[in-house]
XYZ file of C-alpha atoms in Angstrom:
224
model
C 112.999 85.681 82.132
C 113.867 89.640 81.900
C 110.684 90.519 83.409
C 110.884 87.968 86.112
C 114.007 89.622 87.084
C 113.389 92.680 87.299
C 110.334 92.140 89.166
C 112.291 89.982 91.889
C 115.038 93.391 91.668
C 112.441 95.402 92.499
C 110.794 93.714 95.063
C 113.963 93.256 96.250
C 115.283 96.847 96.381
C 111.728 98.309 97.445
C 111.407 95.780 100.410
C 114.633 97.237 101.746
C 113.685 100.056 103.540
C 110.524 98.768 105.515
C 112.412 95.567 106.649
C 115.387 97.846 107.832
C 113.244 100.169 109.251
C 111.523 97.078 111.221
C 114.648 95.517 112.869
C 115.376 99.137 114.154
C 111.888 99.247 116.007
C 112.554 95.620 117.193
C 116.023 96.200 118.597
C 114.560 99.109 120.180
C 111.918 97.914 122.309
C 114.067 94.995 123.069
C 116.533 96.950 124.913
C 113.869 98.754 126.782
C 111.051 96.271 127.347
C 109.881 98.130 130.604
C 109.495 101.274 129.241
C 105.997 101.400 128.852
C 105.713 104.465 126.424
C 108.653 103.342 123.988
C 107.512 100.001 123.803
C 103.832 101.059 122.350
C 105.385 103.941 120.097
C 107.723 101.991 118.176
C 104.521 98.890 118.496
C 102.503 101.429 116.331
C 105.575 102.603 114.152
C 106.017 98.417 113.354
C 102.364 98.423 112.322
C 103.000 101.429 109.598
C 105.825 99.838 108.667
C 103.743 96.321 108.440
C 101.118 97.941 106.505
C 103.258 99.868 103.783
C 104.716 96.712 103.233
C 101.981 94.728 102.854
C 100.215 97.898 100.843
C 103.628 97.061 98.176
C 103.680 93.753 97.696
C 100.247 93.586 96.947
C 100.641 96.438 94.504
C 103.699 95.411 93.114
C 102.319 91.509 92.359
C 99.199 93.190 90.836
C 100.936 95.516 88.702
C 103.333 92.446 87.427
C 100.455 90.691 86.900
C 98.514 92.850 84.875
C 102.261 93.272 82.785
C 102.545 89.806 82.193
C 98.341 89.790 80.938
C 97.610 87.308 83.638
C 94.593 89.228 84.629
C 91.748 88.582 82.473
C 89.102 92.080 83.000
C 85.427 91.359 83.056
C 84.163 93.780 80.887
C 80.497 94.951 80.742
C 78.449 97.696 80.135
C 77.493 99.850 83.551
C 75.678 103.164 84.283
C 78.768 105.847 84.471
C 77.236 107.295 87.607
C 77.375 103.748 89.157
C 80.840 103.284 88.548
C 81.432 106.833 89.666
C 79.580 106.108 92.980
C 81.348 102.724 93.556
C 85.133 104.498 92.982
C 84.271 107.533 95.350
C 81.812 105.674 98.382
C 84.912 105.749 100.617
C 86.150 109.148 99.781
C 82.515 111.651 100.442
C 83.281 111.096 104.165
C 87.057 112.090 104.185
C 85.948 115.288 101.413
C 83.437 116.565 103.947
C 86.038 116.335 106.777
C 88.608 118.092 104.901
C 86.301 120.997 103.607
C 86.795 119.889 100.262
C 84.110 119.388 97.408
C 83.546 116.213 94.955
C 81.218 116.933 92.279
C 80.200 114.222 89.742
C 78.266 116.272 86.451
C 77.834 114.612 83.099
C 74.630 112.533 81.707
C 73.790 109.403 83.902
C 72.440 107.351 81.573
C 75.482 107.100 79.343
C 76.899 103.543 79.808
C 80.718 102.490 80.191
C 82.001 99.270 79.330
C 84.705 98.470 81.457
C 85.849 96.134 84.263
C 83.583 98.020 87.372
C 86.339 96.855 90.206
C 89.027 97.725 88.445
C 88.368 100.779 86.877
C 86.520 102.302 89.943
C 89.944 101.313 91.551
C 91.758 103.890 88.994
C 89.338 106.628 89.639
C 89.427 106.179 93.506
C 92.918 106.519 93.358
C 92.975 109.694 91.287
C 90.391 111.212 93.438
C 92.448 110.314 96.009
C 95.384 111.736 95.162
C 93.202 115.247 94.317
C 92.325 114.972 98.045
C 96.215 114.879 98.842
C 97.094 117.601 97.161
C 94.670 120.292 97.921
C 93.395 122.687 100.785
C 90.192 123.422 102.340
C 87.697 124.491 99.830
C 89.103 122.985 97.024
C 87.233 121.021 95.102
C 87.855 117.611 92.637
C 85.038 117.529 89.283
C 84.181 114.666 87.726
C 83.110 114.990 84.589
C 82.526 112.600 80.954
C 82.209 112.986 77.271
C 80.732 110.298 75.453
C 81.594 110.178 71.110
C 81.333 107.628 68.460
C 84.583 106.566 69.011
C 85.459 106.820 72.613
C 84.180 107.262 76.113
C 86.658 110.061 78.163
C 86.586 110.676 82.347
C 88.110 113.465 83.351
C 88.859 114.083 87.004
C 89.987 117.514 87.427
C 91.012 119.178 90.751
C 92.172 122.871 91.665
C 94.675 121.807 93.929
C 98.896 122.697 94.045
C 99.270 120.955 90.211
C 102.091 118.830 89.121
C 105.427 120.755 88.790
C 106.576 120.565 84.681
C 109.675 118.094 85.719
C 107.326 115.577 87.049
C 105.177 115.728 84.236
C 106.595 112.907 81.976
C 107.768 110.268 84.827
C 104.242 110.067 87.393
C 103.417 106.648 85.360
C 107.056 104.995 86.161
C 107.327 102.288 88.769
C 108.449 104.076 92.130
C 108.233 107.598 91.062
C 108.004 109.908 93.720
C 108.089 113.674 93.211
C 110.536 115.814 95.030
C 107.735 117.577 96.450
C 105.938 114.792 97.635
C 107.117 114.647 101.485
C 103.755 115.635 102.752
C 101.802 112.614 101.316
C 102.418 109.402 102.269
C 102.872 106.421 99.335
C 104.670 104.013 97.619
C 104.686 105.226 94.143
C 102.298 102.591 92.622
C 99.211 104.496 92.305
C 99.799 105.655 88.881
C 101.493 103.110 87.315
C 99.004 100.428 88.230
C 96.279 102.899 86.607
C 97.924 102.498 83.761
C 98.558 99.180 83.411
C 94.402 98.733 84.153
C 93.558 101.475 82.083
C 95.638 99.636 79.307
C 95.115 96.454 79.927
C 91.194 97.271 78.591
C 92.775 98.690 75.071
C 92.380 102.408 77.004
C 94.608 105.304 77.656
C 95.160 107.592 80.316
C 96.813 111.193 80.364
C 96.998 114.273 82.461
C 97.191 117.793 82.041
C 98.175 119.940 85.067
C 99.036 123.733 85.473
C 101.642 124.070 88.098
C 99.934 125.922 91.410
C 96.576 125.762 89.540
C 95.118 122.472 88.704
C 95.648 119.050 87.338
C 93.057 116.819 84.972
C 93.561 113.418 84.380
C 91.800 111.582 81.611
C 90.775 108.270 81.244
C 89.936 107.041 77.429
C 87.879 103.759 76.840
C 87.436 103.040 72.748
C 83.735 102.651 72.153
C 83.125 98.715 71.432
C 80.221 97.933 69.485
């Protein structure tokens, strides 16, 4: 009953903003319905709106879910280059426009077990984020190590880092950095890695020099 309620708080509280936001644009074009050029930029500013909204709530029902354990992963062995290729196929495209490198180096015939959506998800998202925070030239490595007893990713970029006070709250619900008002977000790309990294008895950390780089590492036991 705790969790429920919190989770209804916080979709609550989040939802806020967007909906406010919304009957601003609304009341706007409605007083000037024959201005042409007011009514389609406040249009497009109701479809961001629209979209971040829609972008939380599915976020915020998937991270409950995988809280609550409701999500059952489908866990099976896969090439580590084919999850690699399935988590960055969207990404190449926008790396090449920006001038910006992703290199994938380790052994390809190492196998992962893992949930292939899910966890591609995670790593798309952390790539992602690499592409966010760094310039032209930069580049994001992805790299593995595969032991006895565990299977680690690490996704390492050269970009701005991830200033020390930040360091210990980028997994909480919401969190957004101070220094986060050039990238857009809704503070639920972290935390739902870790609930899917976790939710398949993993872990996932991060290491980051501030101004230099930042690695995050994602640790699967290895299961006979």
């Amino acid at each position: 009953k705790v969790f429920l309620k919190n989770t209804i708080s916080d979709i609550s509280h989040q939802l806020k903003t967007p909906l406010a936001a919304l009957t601003m644009y609304h009341e706007i074009i409605e007083s000037e319905p024959d201005n042409i050029e007011t009514v389609k930029l406040f249009s497009e500013k109701i479809g961001i709106s629209l979209n971040r909204m829609e972008q939380l709530i599915q976020s915020m029902l998937k991270i409950t879910r995988l809280d609550s354990r409701n999500i059952i992963f489908d866990k099976k062995r896969y090439p580590i280059t084919k999850v690699i290729t399935y988590a960055i196929h969207d990404l190449t495209t926008r790396a090449n426009h920006e001038c910006k490198k992703i290199i994938v180096d380790g052994n390809p015939s190492q196998l992962l077990l893992c949930d292939i959506a899910c966890t591609s998800e995670v790593i798309g998202n952390i790539v992602k984020n690499g592409l966010d925070h760094t310039k032209s030239g930069d580049t994001i490595r992805i790299t593995w190590e595969h032991t006895p007893a565990m299977f680690r990713i690490f996704i390492s970029d050269n970009g701005e880092g991830i200033p020390p006070e930040d360091i210990y709250h980028i997994f909480k619900h919401f969190y957004r950095s101070k220094h986060s008002t050039n990238t857009s977000g809704v503070g639920f790309g972290l935390p739902l890695a870790k609930s899917i990294i976790e939710g398949q008895n993993g872990l996932i950390s991060v290491q980051s020099d501030w101004h230099h780089s930042t690695t995050f590492i994602l640790s699967f036991l290895t299961e006979l």
